[in-house]
mmCIF file of C-alpha atoms in Angstrom:
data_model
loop_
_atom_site.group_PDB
_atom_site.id
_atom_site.type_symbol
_atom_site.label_atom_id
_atom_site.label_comp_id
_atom_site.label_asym_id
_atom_site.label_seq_id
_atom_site.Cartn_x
_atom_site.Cartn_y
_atom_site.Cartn_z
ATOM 1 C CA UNK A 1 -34.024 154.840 46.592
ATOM 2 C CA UNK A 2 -31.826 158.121 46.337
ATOM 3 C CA UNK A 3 -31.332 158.929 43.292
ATOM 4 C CA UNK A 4 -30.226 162.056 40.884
ATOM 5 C CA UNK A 5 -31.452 162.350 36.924
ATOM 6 C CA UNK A 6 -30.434 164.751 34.712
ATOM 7 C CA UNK A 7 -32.681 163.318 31.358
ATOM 8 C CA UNK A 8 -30.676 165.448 28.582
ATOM 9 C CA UNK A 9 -26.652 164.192 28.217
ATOM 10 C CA UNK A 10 -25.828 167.368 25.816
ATOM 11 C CA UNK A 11 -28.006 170.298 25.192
ATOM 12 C CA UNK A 12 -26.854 172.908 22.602
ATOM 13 C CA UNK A 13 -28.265 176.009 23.022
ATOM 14 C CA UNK A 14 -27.349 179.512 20.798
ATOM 15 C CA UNK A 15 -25.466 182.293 22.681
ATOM 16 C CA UNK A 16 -27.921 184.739 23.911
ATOM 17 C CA UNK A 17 -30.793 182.076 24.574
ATOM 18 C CA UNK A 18 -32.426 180.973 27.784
ATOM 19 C CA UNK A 19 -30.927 177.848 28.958
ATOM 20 C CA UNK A 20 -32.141 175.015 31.533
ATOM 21 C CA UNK A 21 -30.672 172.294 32.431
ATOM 22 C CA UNK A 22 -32.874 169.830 34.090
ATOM 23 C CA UNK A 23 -32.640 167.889 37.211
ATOM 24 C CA UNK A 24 -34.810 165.563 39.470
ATOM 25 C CA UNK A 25 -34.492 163.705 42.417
ATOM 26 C CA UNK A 26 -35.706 160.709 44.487
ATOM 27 C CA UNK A 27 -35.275 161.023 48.238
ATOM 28 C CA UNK A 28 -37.530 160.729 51.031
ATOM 29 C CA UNK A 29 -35.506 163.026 53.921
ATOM 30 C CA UNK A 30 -35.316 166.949 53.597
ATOM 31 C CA UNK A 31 -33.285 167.527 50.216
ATOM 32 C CA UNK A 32 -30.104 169.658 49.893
ATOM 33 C CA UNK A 33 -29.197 170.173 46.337
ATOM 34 C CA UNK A 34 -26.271 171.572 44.545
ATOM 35 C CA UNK A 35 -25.254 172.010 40.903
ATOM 36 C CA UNK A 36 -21.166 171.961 40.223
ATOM 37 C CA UNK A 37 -19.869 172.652 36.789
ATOM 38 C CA UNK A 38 -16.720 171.090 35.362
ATOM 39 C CA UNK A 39 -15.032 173.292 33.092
ATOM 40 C CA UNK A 40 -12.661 171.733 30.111
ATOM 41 C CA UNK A 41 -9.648 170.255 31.748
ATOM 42 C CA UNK A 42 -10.310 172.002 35.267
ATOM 43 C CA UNK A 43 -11.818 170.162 38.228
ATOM 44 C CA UNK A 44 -15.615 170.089 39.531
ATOM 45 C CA UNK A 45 -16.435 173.330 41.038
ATOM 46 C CA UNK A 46 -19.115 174.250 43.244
ATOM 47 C CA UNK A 47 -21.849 176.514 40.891
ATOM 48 C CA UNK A 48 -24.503 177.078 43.366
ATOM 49 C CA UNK A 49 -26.771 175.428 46.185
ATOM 50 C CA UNK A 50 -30.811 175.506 46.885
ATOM 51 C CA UNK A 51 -29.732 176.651 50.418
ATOM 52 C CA UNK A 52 -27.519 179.939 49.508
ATOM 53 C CA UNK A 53 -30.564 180.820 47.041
ATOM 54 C CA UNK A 54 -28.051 182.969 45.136
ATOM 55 C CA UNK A 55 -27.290 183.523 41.718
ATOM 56 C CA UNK A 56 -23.318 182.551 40.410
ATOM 57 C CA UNK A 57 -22.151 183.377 36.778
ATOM 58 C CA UNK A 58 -26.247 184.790 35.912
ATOM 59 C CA UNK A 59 -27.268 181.075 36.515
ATOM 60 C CA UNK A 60 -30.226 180.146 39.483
ATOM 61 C CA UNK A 61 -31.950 177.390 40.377
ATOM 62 C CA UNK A 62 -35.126 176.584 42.258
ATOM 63 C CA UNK A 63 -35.799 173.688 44.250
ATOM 64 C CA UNK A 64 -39.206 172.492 43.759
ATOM 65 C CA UNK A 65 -40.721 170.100 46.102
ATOM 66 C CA UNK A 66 -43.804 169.128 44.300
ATOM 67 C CA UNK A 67 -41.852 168.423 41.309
ATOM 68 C CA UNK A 68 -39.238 166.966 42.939
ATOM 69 C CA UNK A 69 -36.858 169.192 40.822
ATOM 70 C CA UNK A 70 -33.778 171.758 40.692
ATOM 71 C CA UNK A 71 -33.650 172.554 37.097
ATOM 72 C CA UNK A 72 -30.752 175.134 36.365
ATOM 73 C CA UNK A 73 -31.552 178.119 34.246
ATOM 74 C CA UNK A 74 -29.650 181.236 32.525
ATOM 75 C CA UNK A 75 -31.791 183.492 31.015
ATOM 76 C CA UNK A 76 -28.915 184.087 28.044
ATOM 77 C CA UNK A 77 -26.473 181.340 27.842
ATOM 78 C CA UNK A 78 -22.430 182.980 27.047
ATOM 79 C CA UNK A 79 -19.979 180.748 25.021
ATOM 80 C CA UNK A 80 -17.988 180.223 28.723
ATOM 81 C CA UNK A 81 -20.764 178.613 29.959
ATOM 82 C CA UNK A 82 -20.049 175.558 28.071
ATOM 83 C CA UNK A 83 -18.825 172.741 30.260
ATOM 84 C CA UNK A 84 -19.941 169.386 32.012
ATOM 85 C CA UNK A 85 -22.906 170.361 34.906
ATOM 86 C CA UNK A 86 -23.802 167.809 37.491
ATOM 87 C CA UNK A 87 -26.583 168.090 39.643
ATOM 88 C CA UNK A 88 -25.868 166.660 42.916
ATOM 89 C CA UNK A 89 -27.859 165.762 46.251
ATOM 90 C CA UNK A 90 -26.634 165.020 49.658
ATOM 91 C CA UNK A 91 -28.023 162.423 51.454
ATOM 92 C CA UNK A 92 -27.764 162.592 55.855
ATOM 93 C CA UNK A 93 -29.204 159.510 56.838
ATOM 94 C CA UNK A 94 -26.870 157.540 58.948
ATOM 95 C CA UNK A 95 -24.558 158.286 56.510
ATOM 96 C CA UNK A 96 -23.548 161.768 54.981
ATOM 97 C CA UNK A 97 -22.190 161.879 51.499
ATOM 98 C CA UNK A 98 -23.822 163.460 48.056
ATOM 99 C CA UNK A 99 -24.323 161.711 44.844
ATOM 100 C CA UNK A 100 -24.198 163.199 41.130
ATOM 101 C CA UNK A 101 -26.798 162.908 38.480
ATOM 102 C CA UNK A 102 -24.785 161.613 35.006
ATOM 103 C CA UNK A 103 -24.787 165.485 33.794
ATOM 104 C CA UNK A 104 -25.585 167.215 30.993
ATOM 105 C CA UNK A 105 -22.913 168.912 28.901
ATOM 106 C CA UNK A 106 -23.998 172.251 27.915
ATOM 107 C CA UNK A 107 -22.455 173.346 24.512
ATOM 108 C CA UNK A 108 -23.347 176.878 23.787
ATOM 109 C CA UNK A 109 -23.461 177.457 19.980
ATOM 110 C CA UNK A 110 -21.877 180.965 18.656
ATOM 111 C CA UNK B 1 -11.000 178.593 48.662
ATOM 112 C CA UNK B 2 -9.921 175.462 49.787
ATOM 113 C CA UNK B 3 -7.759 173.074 48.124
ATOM 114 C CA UNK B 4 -7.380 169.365 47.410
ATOM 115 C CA UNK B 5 -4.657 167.868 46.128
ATOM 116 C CA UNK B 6 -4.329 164.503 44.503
ATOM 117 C CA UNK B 7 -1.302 162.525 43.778
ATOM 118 C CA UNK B 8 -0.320 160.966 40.970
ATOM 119 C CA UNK B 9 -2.240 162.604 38.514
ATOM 120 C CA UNK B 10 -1.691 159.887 36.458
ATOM 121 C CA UNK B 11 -0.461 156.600 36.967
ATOM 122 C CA UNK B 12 0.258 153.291 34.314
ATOM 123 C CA UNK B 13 0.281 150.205 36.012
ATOM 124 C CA UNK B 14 0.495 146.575 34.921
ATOM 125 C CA UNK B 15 -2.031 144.204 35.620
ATOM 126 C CA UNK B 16 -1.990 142.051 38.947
ATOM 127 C CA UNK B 17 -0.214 145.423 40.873
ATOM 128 C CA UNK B 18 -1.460 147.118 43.802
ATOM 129 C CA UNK B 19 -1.362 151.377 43.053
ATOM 130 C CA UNK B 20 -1.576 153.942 45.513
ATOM 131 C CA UNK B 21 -3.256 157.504 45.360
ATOM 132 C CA UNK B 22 -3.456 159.751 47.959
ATOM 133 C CA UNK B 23 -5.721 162.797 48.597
ATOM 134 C CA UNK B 24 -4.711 165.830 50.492
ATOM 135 C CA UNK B 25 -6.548 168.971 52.190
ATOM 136 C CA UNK B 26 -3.960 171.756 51.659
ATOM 137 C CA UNK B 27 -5.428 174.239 53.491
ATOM 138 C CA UNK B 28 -7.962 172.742 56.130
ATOM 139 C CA UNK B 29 -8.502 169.540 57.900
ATOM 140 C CA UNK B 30 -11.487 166.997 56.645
ATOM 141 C CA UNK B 31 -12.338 164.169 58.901
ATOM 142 C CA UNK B 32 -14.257 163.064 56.076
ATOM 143 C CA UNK B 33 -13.185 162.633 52.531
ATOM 144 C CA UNK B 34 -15.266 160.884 49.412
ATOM 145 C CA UNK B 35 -13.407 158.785 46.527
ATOM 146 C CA UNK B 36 -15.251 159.160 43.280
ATOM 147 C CA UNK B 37 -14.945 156.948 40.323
ATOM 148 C CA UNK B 38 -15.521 158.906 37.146
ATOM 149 C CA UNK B 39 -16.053 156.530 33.586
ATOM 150 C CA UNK B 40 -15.274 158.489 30.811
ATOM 151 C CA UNK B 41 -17.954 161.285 29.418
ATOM 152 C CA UNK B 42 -19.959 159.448 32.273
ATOM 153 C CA UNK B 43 -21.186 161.095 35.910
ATOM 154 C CA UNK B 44 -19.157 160.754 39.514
ATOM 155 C CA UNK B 45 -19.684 157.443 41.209
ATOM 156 C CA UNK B 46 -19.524 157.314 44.717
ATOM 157 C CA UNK B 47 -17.025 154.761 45.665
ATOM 158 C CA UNK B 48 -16.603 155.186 49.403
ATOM 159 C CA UNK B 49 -16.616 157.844 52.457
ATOM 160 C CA UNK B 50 -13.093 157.572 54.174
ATOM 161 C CA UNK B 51 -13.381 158.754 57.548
ATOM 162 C CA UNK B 52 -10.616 160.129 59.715
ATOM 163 C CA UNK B 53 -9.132 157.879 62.137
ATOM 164 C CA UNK B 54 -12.226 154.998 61.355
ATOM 165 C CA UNK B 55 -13.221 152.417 58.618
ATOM 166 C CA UNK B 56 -13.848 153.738 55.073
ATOM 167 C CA UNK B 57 -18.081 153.265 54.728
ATOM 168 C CA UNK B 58 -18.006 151.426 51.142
ATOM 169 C CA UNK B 59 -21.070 152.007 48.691
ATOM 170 C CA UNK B 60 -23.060 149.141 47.433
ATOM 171 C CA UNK B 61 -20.919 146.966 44.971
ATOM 172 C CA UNK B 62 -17.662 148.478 45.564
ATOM 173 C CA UNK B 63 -15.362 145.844 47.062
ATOM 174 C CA UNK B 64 -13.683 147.035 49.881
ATOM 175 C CA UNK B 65 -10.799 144.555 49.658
ATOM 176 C CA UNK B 66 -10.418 146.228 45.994
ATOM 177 C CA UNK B 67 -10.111 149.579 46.977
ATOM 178 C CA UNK B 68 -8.240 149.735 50.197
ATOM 179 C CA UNK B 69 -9.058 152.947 52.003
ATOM 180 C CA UNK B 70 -6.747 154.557 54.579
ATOM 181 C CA UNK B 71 -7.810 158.119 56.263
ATOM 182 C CA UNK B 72 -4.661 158.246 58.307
ATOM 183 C CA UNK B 73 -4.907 162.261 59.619
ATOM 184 C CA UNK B 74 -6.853 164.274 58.875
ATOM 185 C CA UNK B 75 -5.380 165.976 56.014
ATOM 186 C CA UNK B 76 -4.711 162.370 53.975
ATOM 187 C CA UNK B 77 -6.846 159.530 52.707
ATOM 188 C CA UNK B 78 -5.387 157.440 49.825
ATOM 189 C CA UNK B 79 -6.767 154.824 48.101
ATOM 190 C CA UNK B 80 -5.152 151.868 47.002
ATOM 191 C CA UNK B 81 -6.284 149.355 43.877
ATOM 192 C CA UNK B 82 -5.396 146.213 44.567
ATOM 193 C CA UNK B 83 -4.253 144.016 42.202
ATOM 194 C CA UNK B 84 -5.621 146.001 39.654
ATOM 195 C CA UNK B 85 -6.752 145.006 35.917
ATOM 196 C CA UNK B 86 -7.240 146.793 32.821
ATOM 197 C CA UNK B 87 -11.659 147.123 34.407
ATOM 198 C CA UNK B 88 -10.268 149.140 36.845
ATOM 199 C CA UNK B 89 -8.866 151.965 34.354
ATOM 200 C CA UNK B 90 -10.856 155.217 35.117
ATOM 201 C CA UNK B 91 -10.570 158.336 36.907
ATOM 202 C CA UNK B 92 -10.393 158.331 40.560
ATOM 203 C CA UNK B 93 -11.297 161.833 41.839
ATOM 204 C CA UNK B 94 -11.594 162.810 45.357
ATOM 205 C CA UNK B 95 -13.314 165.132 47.315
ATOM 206 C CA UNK B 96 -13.426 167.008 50.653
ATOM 207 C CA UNK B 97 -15.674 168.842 52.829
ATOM 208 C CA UNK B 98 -15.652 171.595 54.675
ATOM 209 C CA UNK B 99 -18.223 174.121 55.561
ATOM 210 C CA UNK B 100 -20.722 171.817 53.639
ATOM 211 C CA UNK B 101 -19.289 172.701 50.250
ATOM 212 C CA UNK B 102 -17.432 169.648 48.720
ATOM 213 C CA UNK B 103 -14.099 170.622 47.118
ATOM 214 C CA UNK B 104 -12.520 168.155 44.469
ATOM 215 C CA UNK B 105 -9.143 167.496 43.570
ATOM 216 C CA UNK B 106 -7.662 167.195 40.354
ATOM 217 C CA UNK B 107 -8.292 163.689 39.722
ATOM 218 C CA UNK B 108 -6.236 160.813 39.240
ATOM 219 C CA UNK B 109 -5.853 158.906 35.867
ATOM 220 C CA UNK B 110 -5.513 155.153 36.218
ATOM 221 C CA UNK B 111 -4.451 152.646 33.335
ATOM 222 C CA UNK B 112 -3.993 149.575 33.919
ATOM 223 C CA UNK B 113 -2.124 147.451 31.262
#
């Protein structure tokens, strides 16, 4: 079955550590993963995707086939980066859509 | 970067009354639109896919007679909870796509009384 986990629902982290939020997937076709963030009282945004390979607000991520993973890391988190991050994947079977993991909320500590 | 637009943002309903929300592209056309559900401090559940000019392709469990879904042009799909009761509360967000990035709207706030 398709499916998205993120395993940690809130991870504090100090400002100025490394951060990574972790992600890992179930799906048999060739994976296309995304991370959006959700900013207090804004709407999901797009953060990044495996595809691009680029880097958005210091943050990467690195799809891992073996591992079946896309963990998100910083390498030194900033108070704005606390918010509500979803991992997401898309599925293209005879369908085309993308499902969310249940996210972590990342709450960076001063 | 491209917009979506939801409408109302919030709506109170009584139980046993049908509510509408609609879901607009500002900017670009989608044939395809997705309506999340969203359970408070809880991840996006897909609800449906409402395609353009076709029927809505419903995930498992979601009852389609439930939540009507109308993709009348291709800037608007709205969603309509049918007789709705107070299980149905929650945040209806949706989304479109275009250039394979998914762009969400606001959201939609639904209590039902």
């Amino acid at each position: 079955a398709q499916r998205v986990t993120q395993p940690e629902k809130l991870l504090s982290v100090f400002k100025g550590a490394p951060v990574e939020l972790k992600c890992n997937y179930s799906y048999s076709g060739s994976p296309e993963l995304f991370w959006y963030v959700q900013y207090s009282r804004q709407r999901l945004q797009l953060l990044l995707r495996h595809i691009s390979r680029e880097s958005i607000k210091g943050f990467t991520a690195d799809l891992n086939k073996g591992e079946t993973s896309f963990h998100l890391k910083k390498p030194f988190a900033q108070e704005e980066d606390s918010a509500m991050y979803y991992c997401a994947l898309r599925i293209m079977n005879r369908d085309d859509k993308i499902i969310f993991g249940k996210g972590t909320r990342l709450h960076i500590l001063p | 970067g491209a917009v979506v637009s939801q409408h109302p943002s919030w709506v109170i309903c009584k139980s046993g009354t049908s509510v509408k929300i609609e879901c607009r592209s500002l900017d670009f056309q989608a044939t395809t639109m997705f309506w999340y559900r969203q359970f408070p401090k809880q991840s996006l559940m897909l609800m449906a896919t409402s395609n353009e000019g076709s029927k809505a392709t419903y995930e498992q469990g979601v009852e389609k007679d439930k939540f009507l879904i109308n993709h009348a042009s291709l800037t608007l799909s709205t969603l309509t909870v049918t007789s709705a009761h107070p299980e149905d509360s929650s945040f209806y967000i949706c989304s479109a796509r275009r250039a394979g990035e998914l762009f969400f709207g606001e959201g939609s706030r639904l209590t039902v009384l």
